[in-house]
Amino acid sequence: MTLKRMILILSLVLVAALAVQAQQMAQPAKTKVLDELTLPDLRSVLGTPMDDASGVSDFSRGENGEIVLAYHYYDVDRDNYETDFASEIAPRIQTLYKKFKNLDRVRFEIVTNDPATVQWKPFSQFSMDRQTLEKLHWTWFVARDILDQILKNEK
């Protein structure tokens, strides 16, 4: 093997190694933020669930880096439940994405109180991603999109 050929092979190996290293370094920033996400962080934006208050009860990492949030929605009555929920959660979701810049896809699994039985029961589940949120832009449109997702899931 000639010296030129060896230098060429070593150069190609070095370039490939640098490309792999650059790719690995680009990914941890997003992963690191998600790994460092804590329940108190989420509750500071989405609220702490209580017998008479809405909020995040737990969270986990789902498939493909998705964050799955267990959310307790509290409402005093059954009137306009879906609309009330959408109006409450929309600004909280916008704040969540503003605070956590690397957060992308979030799946909400919502349970709600039943005023008649004083128990929590499944209400809805939907996903939101940064691209959709940025397309919707204003709170009312986010609320409308969330309401559409809830109504679609109830059918």
XYZ file of N, CA, C and O in Angstrom:
620
model
N 0.860 -1.169 0.000
C 0.000 0.000 0.000
C 0.910 1.237 0.000
O 1.855 1.321 0.778
N 0.541 2.176 -0.821
C 1.356 3.383 -0.924
C 1.029 4.336 0.216
O -0.020 4.244 0.861
N 1.943 5.250 0.436
C 1.769 6.246 1.485
C 0.546 7.127 1.209
O -0.226 7.445 2.123
N 0.349 7.510 -0.045
C -0.800 8.340 -0.400
C -2.108 7.616 -0.090
O -3.059 8.205 0.423
N -2.148 6.349 -0.426
C -3.365 5.561 -0.178
C -3.632 5.446 1.324
O -4.775 5.551 1.773
N -2.605 5.217 2.123
C -2.775 5.119 3.576
C -3.263 6.445 4.156
O -4.143 6.464 5.020
N -2.726 7.543 3.677
C -3.155 8.865 4.152
C -4.610 9.101 3.774
O -5.410 9.598 4.573
N -4.994 8.715 2.572
C -6.373 8.865 2.123
C -7.319 8.031 2.990
O -8.362 8.519 3.444
N -6.972 6.805 3.269
C -7.814 5.929 4.103
C -7.930 6.489 5.514
O -9.013 6.569 6.085
N -6.804 6.916 6.081
C -6.835 7.498 7.426
C -7.670 8.776 7.454
O -8.410 9.032 8.418
N -7.584 9.568 6.414
C -8.384 10.797 6.334
C -9.876 10.479 6.290
O -10.688 11.125 6.963
N -10.229 9.485 5.498
C -11.642 9.084 5.410
C -12.157 8.546 6.748
O -13.274 8.844 7.168
N -11.354 7.744 7.416
C -11.729 7.215 8.726
C -11.903 8.355 9.727
O -12.862 8.392 10.501
N -10.994 9.316 9.697
C -11.067 10.465 10.603
C -12.317 11.296 10.333
O -13.033 11.686 11.268
N -12.620 11.549 9.071
C -13.819 12.321 8.711
C -15.072 11.576 9.174
O -15.992 12.178 9.735
N -15.119 10.270 8.958
C -16.274 9.475 9.384
C -16.423 9.513 10.906
O -17.533 9.657 11.433
N -15.308 9.392 11.611
C -15.357 9.432 13.079
C -15.826 10.792 13.574
O -16.631 10.874 14.515
N -15.372 11.855 12.949
C -15.810 13.200 13.344
C -17.295 13.406 13.054
O -18.014 14.047 13.835
N -17.778 12.862 11.951
C -19.201 12.976 11.621
C -20.058 12.247 12.646
O -21.090 12.762 13.094
N -19.640 11.049 13.045
C -20.370 10.291 14.069
C -20.348 11.042 15.396
O -21.372 11.158 16.076
N -19.201 11.579 15.761
C -19.088 12.325 17.013
C -19.971 13.561 16.991
O -20.644 13.871 17.967
N -20.013 14.277 15.885
C -20.851 15.469 15.769
C -22.323 15.100 15.903
O -23.097 15.799 16.560
N -22.716 13.986 15.294
C -24.108 13.546 15.389
C -24.451 13.167 16.828
O -25.513 13.515 17.340
N -23.570 12.474 17.511
C -23.818 12.083 18.898
C -23.882 13.297 19.813
O -24.649 13.317 20.768
N -23.101 14.318 19.533
C -23.099 15.513 20.364
C -24.349 16.349 20.132
O -24.800 17.051 21.024
N -24.941 16.280 18.960
C -26.142 17.059 18.658
C -27.363 16.479 19.359
O -28.249 17.200 19.770
N -27.426 15.180 19.535
C -28.587 14.532 20.133
C -28.691 14.697 21.645
O -29.772 14.916 22.155
N -27.618 14.620 22.416
C -27.756 14.681 23.858
C -28.391 15.959 24.397
O -29.000 15.929 25.443
N -28.282 17.076 23.707
C -28.876 18.315 24.224
C -30.370 18.134 24.420
O -30.918 18.466 25.464
N -31.043 17.576 23.444
C -32.482 17.345 23.557
C -32.758 16.283 24.611
O -33.615 16.446 25.463
N -32.023 15.187 24.561
C -32.214 14.110 25.519
C -31.938 14.597 26.933
O -32.676 14.279 27.849
N -30.900 15.378 27.093
C -30.531 15.869 28.416
C -31.662 16.685 29.027
O -32.009 16.496 30.188
N -32.265 17.568 28.252
C -33.363 18.380 28.777
C -34.521 17.492 29.196
O -35.113 17.671 30.254
N -34.842 16.504 28.367
C -35.951 15.614 28.697
C -35.625 14.740 29.905
O -36.483 14.475 30.727
N -34.372 14.288 30.006
C -33.976 13.475 31.145
C -33.983 14.281 32.441
O -34.215 13.740 33.512
N -33.720 15.577 32.339
C -33.672 16.418 33.526
C -35.033 16.997 33.891
O -35.161 17.696 34.885
N -36.038 16.728 33.096
C -37.390 17.195 33.370
C -37.891 16.532 34.650
O -37.753 15.322 34.822
N -38.435 17.326 35.550
C -38.920 16.774 36.813
C -40.402 17.089 36.994
O -40.937 17.989 36.344
N -41.030 16.365 37.891
C -42.439 16.604 38.186
C -42.663 18.021 38.726
O -43.594 18.706 38.275
N -41.816 18.521 39.628
C -41.986 19.918 40.062
C -41.874 20.930 38.919
O -42.591 21.930 38.904
N -40.977 20.654 37.943
C -40.876 21.536 36.765
C -42.197 21.587 36.027
O -42.688 22.655 35.661
N -42.756 20.411 35.776
C -44.025 20.337 35.043
C -45.160 20.963 35.838
O -46.005 21.664 35.290
N -45.172 20.724 37.130
C -46.244 21.288 37.970
C -46.148 22.801 38.066
O -47.163 23.468 38.243
N -44.959 23.343 37.943
C -44.824 24.804 37.993
C -45.541 25.463 36.815
O -45.934 26.618 36.896
N -45.731 24.722 35.736
C -46.408 25.245 34.551
C -47.843 24.743 34.458
O -48.769 25.514 34.195
N -48.042 23.449 34.691
C -49.349 22.823 34.451
C -50.198 22.653 35.713
O -51.346 22.249 35.621
N -49.634 22.935 36.860
C -50.394 22.847 38.105
C -50.170 21.542 38.848
O -49.669 20.566 38.302
N -50.540 21.572 40.127
C -50.448 20.409 41.003
C -51.861 19.906 41.270
O -52.711 20.668 41.734
N -52.141 18.632 40.985
C -53.502 18.138 41.171
C -53.866 18.014 42.645
O -53.046 17.606 43.464
N -55.073 18.410 42.940
C -55.619 18.261 44.290
C -57.076 17.850 44.142
O -57.568 17.699 43.030
N -57.758 17.696 45.254
C -59.178 17.336 45.189
C -59.997 18.395 44.469
O -61.052 18.101 43.924
N -59.499 19.631 44.475
C -60.249 20.719 43.851
C -59.380 21.574 42.925
O -59.628 22.755 42.743
N -58.345 20.954 42.330
C -57.460 21.694 41.422
C -56.887 20.765 40.355
O -56.592 19.602 40.631
N -56.715 21.301 39.165
C -56.140 20.546 38.043
C -54.624 20.546 38.121
O -54.029 21.461 38.688
N -54.002 19.533 37.499
C -52.550 19.505 37.419
C -52.006 18.160 36.988
O -52.747 17.205 36.787
N -50.681 18.104 36.860
C -49.977 16.888 36.438
C -49.777 15.982 37.636
O -49.174 16.389 38.624
N -50.262 14.747 37.531
C -50.056 13.806 38.630
C -48.784 12.983 38.442
O -48.156 12.575 39.410
N -48.384 12.764 37.179
C -47.186 11.978 36.899
C -46.798 12.173 35.433
O -47.578 12.707 34.653
N -45.595 11.724 35.073
C -45.182 11.750 33.677
C -44.171 10.644 33.433
O -43.569 10.110 34.367
N -44.027 10.280 32.158
C -43.057 9.263 31.779
C -42.622 9.535 30.346
O -43.213 10.359 29.652
N -41.609 8.813 29.927
C -41.161 8.923 28.537
C -41.866 7.831 27.748
O -41.818 6.663 28.099
N -42.520 8.237 26.679
C -43.194 7.290 25.804
C -42.290 6.891 24.655
O -41.066 7.048 24.713
N -42.905 6.422 23.602
C -42.154 6.000 22.419
C -41.584 7.212 21.684
O -42.153 8.287 21.698
N -40.450 7.007 21.046
C -39.803 8.031 20.215
C -39.538 9.329 20.958
O -39.670 10.414 20.388
N -39.224 9.258 22.245
C -38.900 10.455 23.009
C -40.091 11.273 23.439
O -39.935 12.347 24.025
N -41.285 10.790 23.161
C -42.510 11.501 23.552
C -42.631 11.514 25.081
O -42.269 10.556 25.744
N -43.119 12.618 25.610
C -43.381 12.712 27.038
C -44.878 12.445 27.242
O -45.720 13.039 26.564
N -45.209 11.546 28.163
C -46.597 11.207 28.452
C -46.947 11.806 29.809
O -46.313 11.486 30.818
N -47.933 12.703 29.815
C -48.349 13.376 31.042
C -49.694 12.842 31.516
O -50.651 12.800 30.740
N -49.756 12.452 32.771
C -51.029 12.101 33.401
C -51.557 13.389 34.031
O -50.912 13.961 34.908
N -52.693 13.841 33.554
C -53.225 15.137 33.963
C -54.601 14.956 34.594
O -55.468 14.298 34.025
N -54.780 15.506 35.782
C -56.082 15.504 36.460
C -56.761 16.833 36.181
O -56.222 17.888 36.528
N -57.923 16.763 35.551
C -58.677 17.983 35.266
C -59.839 18.091 36.250
O -60.679 17.204 36.337
N -59.864 19.180 36.986
C -60.927 19.408 37.951
C -61.869 20.480 37.425
O -61.453 21.550 36.987
N -63.167 20.173 37.446
C -64.198 21.144 37.079
C -65.329 21.019 38.104
O -65.650 19.920 38.548
N -65.904 22.148 38.437
C -66.932 22.186 39.481
C -68.221 21.509 39.027
O -68.882 20.827 39.801
N -68.578 21.682 37.768
C -69.844 21.131 37.286
C -69.638 20.415 35.951
O -68.545 20.333 35.447
N -70.693 19.903 35.386
C -70.610 19.175 34.118
C -70.956 20.080 32.931
O -70.949 19.626 31.797
N -71.246 21.329 33.164
C -71.601 22.240 32.078
C -70.357 22.630 31.290
O -69.353 23.053 31.869
N -70.426 22.477 29.976
C -69.339 22.889 29.083
C -67.986 22.292 29.477
O -66.955 22.951 29.392
N -67.989 21.058 29.910
C -66.780 20.397 30.386
C -65.634 20.470 29.379
O -64.518 20.838 29.724
N -65.933 20.104 28.136
C -64.899 20.056 27.112
C -64.338 21.448 26.832
O -63.131 21.644 26.752
N -65.210 22.420 26.684
C -64.785 23.788 26.391
C -64.004 24.371 27.566
O -62.980 25.033 27.374
N -64.484 24.120 28.781
C -63.775 24.612 29.966
C -62.365 24.028 30.042
O -61.403 24.733 30.352
N -62.256 22.728 29.751
C -60.939 22.090 29.794
C -60.010 22.702 28.747
O -58.868 23.044 29.049
N -60.506 22.830 27.520
C -59.681 23.380 26.435
C -59.219 24.792 26.779
O -58.059 25.151 26.539
N -60.101 25.585 27.350
C -59.738 26.963 27.728
C -58.694 26.988 28.839
O -57.835 27.862 28.870
N -58.773 26.032 29.752
C -57.809 25.978 30.858
C -56.438 25.489 30.396
O -55.401 26.053 30.762
N -56.422 24.441 29.589
C -55.150 23.792 29.264
C -54.368 24.516 28.168
O -53.137 24.474 28.152
N -55.042 25.193 27.260
C -54.360 25.828 26.118
C -53.242 26.786 26.541
O -52.102 26.645 26.079
N -53.497 27.751 27.418
C -52.390 28.645 27.804
C -51.302 27.920 28.590
O -50.126 28.285 28.520
N -51.672 26.867 29.309
C -50.673 26.103 30.053
C -49.756 25.354 29.094
O -48.544 25.261 29.325
N -50.327 24.811 28.024
C -49.512 24.112 27.025
C -48.567 25.094 26.344
O -47.389 24.794 26.135
N -49.058 26.264 26.012
C -48.193 27.263 25.387
C -47.044 27.641 26.308
O -45.895 27.751 25.876
N -47.318 27.812 27.578
C -46.260 28.143 28.539
C -45.276 26.987 28.677
O -44.066 27.205 28.778
N -45.766 25.755 28.643
C -44.912 24.574 28.731
C -43.889 24.567 27.597
O -42.694 24.375 27.823
N -44.351 24.817 26.380
C -43.445 24.813 25.232
C -42.506 26.022 25.241
O -41.397 25.936 24.736
N -42.937 27.135 25.806
C -42.041 28.294 25.912
C -40.943 28.037 26.935
O -39.793 28.423 26.746
N -41.300 27.394 28.035
C -40.330 27.158 29.107
C -39.318 26.072 28.745
O -38.136 26.189 29.047
N -39.773 25.013 28.091
C -38.904 23.887 27.741
C -38.694 23.888 26.228
O -39.444 23.267 25.483
N -37.668 24.596 25.790
C -37.417 24.842 24.365
C -37.156 23.571 23.557
O -37.394 23.543 22.363
N -36.639 22.522 24.179
C -36.344 21.286 23.454
C -37.471 20.259 23.526
O -37.350 19.168 22.986
N -38.528 20.599 24.190
C -39.674 19.697 24.291
C -40.399 19.685 22.954
O -40.653 20.730 22.367
N -40.713 18.505 22.451
C -41.405 18.438 21.173
C -42.769 17.790 21.335
O -43.770 18.462 21.454
N -42.834 16.492 21.378
C -44.126 15.800 21.387
C -44.533 15.430 22.808
O -43.774 14.798 23.537
N -45.756 15.834 23.171
C -46.296 15.544 24.499
C -47.663 14.884 24.329
O -48.504 15.362 23.569
N -47.842 13.785 25.018
C -49.137 13.093 25.004
C -49.803 13.326 26.353
O -49.226 13.065 27.401
N -51.019 13.842 26.314
C -51.794 14.107 27.520
C -52.806 12.984 27.721
O -53.561 12.665 26.804
N -52.797 12.405 28.904
C -53.799 11.413 29.287
C -54.562 12.023 30.455
O -54.029 12.160 31.549
N -55.807 12.396 30.181
C -56.573 13.192 31.138
C -57.639 12.355 31.820
O -58.381 11.620 31.169
N -57.682 12.497 33.137
C -58.811 11.999 33.925
C -59.495 13.218 34.511
O -58.879 14.271 34.676
N -60.769 13.083 34.810
C -61.515 14.215 35.348
C -62.364 13.774 36.523
O -62.688 12.595 36.665
N -62.706 14.744 37.320
C -63.538 14.446 38.475
C -64.992 14.278 38.026
O -65.429 14.856 37.049
N -65.701 13.468 38.751
C -67.139 13.308 38.528
C -67.820 13.883 39.767
O -67.787 13.272 40.833
N -68.404 15.083 39.640
C -69.010 15.728 40.807
C -70.061 14.866 41.514
O -70.224 14.955 42.718
N -70.730 14.005 40.772
C -71.773 13.171 41.368
C -71.202 12.079 42.262
O -71.754 11.779 43.322
N -70.074 11.478 41.859
C -69.511 10.364 42.623
C -68.234 10.724 43.371
O -67.722 9.897 44.123
N -67.709 11.885 43.146
C -66.459 12.351 43.753
C -65.309 11.380 43.454
O -64.476 11.103 44.304
N -65.269 10.853 42.224
C -64.187 9.980 41.788
C -63.597 10.520 40.493
O -64.226 11.309 39.794
N -62.399 10.073 40.193
C -61.741 10.460 38.946
C -62.013 9.384 37.904
O -61.963 8.198 38.200
N -62.306 9.824 36.670
C -62.586 8.869 35.597
C -61.897 9.337 34.316
O -61.605 10.531 34.159
N -61.618 8.410 33.385
C -60.969 8.806 32.122
C -61.794 9.846 31.380
O -63.021 9.761 31.329
N -61.109 10.830 30.833
C -61.788 11.920 30.128
C -61.372 11.982 28.660
O -62.201 11.918 27.768
N -60.058 12.068 28.400
C -59.588 12.176 27.032
C -58.092 11.935 26.988
O -57.428 11.895 28.018
N -57.586 11.792 25.771
C -56.149 11.768 25.550
C -55.878 12.340 24.174
O -56.663 12.160 23.250
N -54.810 13.099 24.085
C -54.419 13.721 22.825
C -52.939 14.038 22.875
O -52.331 14.048 23.938
N -52.375 14.272 21.699
C -50.961 14.624 21.604
C -50.823 16.012 21.005
O -51.657 16.451 20.211
N -49.772 16.675 21.409
C -49.443 17.993 20.870
C -47.954 17.971 20.561
O -47.171 17.384 21.304
N -47.565 18.602 19.474
C -46.143 18.736 19.171
C -45.835 20.204 18.889
O -46.737 21.005 18.660
N -44.581 20.526 18.953
C -44.151 21.920 18.812
C -44.573 22.505 17.465
O -45.033 23.629 17.386
N -44.445 21.746 16.400
C -44.780 22.254 15.071
C -46.258 22.643 14.994
O -46.592 23.706 14.482
N -47.143 21.800 15.525
C -48.575 22.113 15.517
C -48.855 23.343 16.351
O -49.593 24.234 15.940
N -48.255 23.416 17.529
C -48.466 24.568 18.405
C -48.030 25.859 17.727
O -48.727 26.868 17.791
N -46.893 25.820 17.046
C -46.404 27.020 16.372
C -47.296 27.415 15.191
O -47.456 28.593 14.900
N -47.894 26.423 14.536
C -48.831 26.732 13.450
C -50.093 27.392 13.988
O -50.642 28.305 13.384
N -50.571 26.924 15.147
C -51.812 27.444 15.727
C -51.606 28.833 16.324
O -52.499 29.660 16.333
N -50.475 29.047 16.913
C -50.006 30.351 17.394
C -50.818 30.982 18.532
O -50.289 31.238 19.579
N -52.082 31.301 18.361
C -52.826 32.029 19.378
C -53.587 31.092 20.294
O -54.014 30.016 19.902
N -53.814 31.507 21.522
C -54.458 30.683 22.529
C -55.799 30.144 22.065
O -56.102 28.980 22.242
N -56.631 30.994 21.460
C -57.954 30.520 21.076
C -57.852 29.372 20.075
O -58.588 28.397 20.167
N -56.913 29.463 19.122
C -56.760 28.395 18.137
C -56.241 27.127 18.787
O -56.641 26.032 18.410
N -55.357 27.243 19.755
C -54.878 26.071 20.478
C -56.045 25.436 21.224
O -56.245 24.223 21.176
N -56.833 26.241 21.901
C -57.998 25.728 22.624
C -58.962 25.037 21.666
O -59.515 23.986 21.972
N -59.172 25.619 20.504
C -60.085 25.040 19.506
C -59.554 23.693 19.024
O -60.293 22.723 18.901
N -58.243 23.601 18.767
C -57.642 22.353 18.317
C -57.765 21.279 19.401
O -58.088 20.132 19.112
N -57.507 21.646 20.643
C -57.615 20.695 21.754
C -59.059 20.228 21.891
O -59.325 19.034 22.060
N -60.001 21.153 21.796
C -61.416 20.787 21.880
C -61.783 19.815 20.768
O -62.472 18.817 21.005
N -61.312 20.068 19.560
C -61.573 19.152 18.440
C -61.015 17.765 18.736
O -61.658 16.752 18.459
N -59.809 17.695 19.321
C -59.198 16.395 19.651
C -60.024 15.659 20.713
O -60.229 14.456 20.621
N -60.510 16.386 21.705
C -61.305 15.776 22.765
C -62.594 15.208 22.203
O -62.977 14.075 22.464
N -63.273 16.014 21.413
C -64.554 15.591 20.841
C -64.350 14.410 19.891
O -65.170 13.492 19.851
N -63.246 14.411 19.153
C -62.951 13.309 18.241
C -62.724 12.017 19.029
O -63.181 10.952 18.651
N -62.020 12.122 20.160
C -61.727 10.934 20.969
C -62.954 10.394 21.689
O -63.010 9.224 22.031
N -63.954 11.258 21.950
C -65.142 10.804 22.659
C -66.056 9.972 21.772
O -66.856 9.205 22.252
N -65.944 10.141 20.461
C -66.842 9.429 19.527
C -66.449 8.002 19.356
O -65.422 7.554 19.566
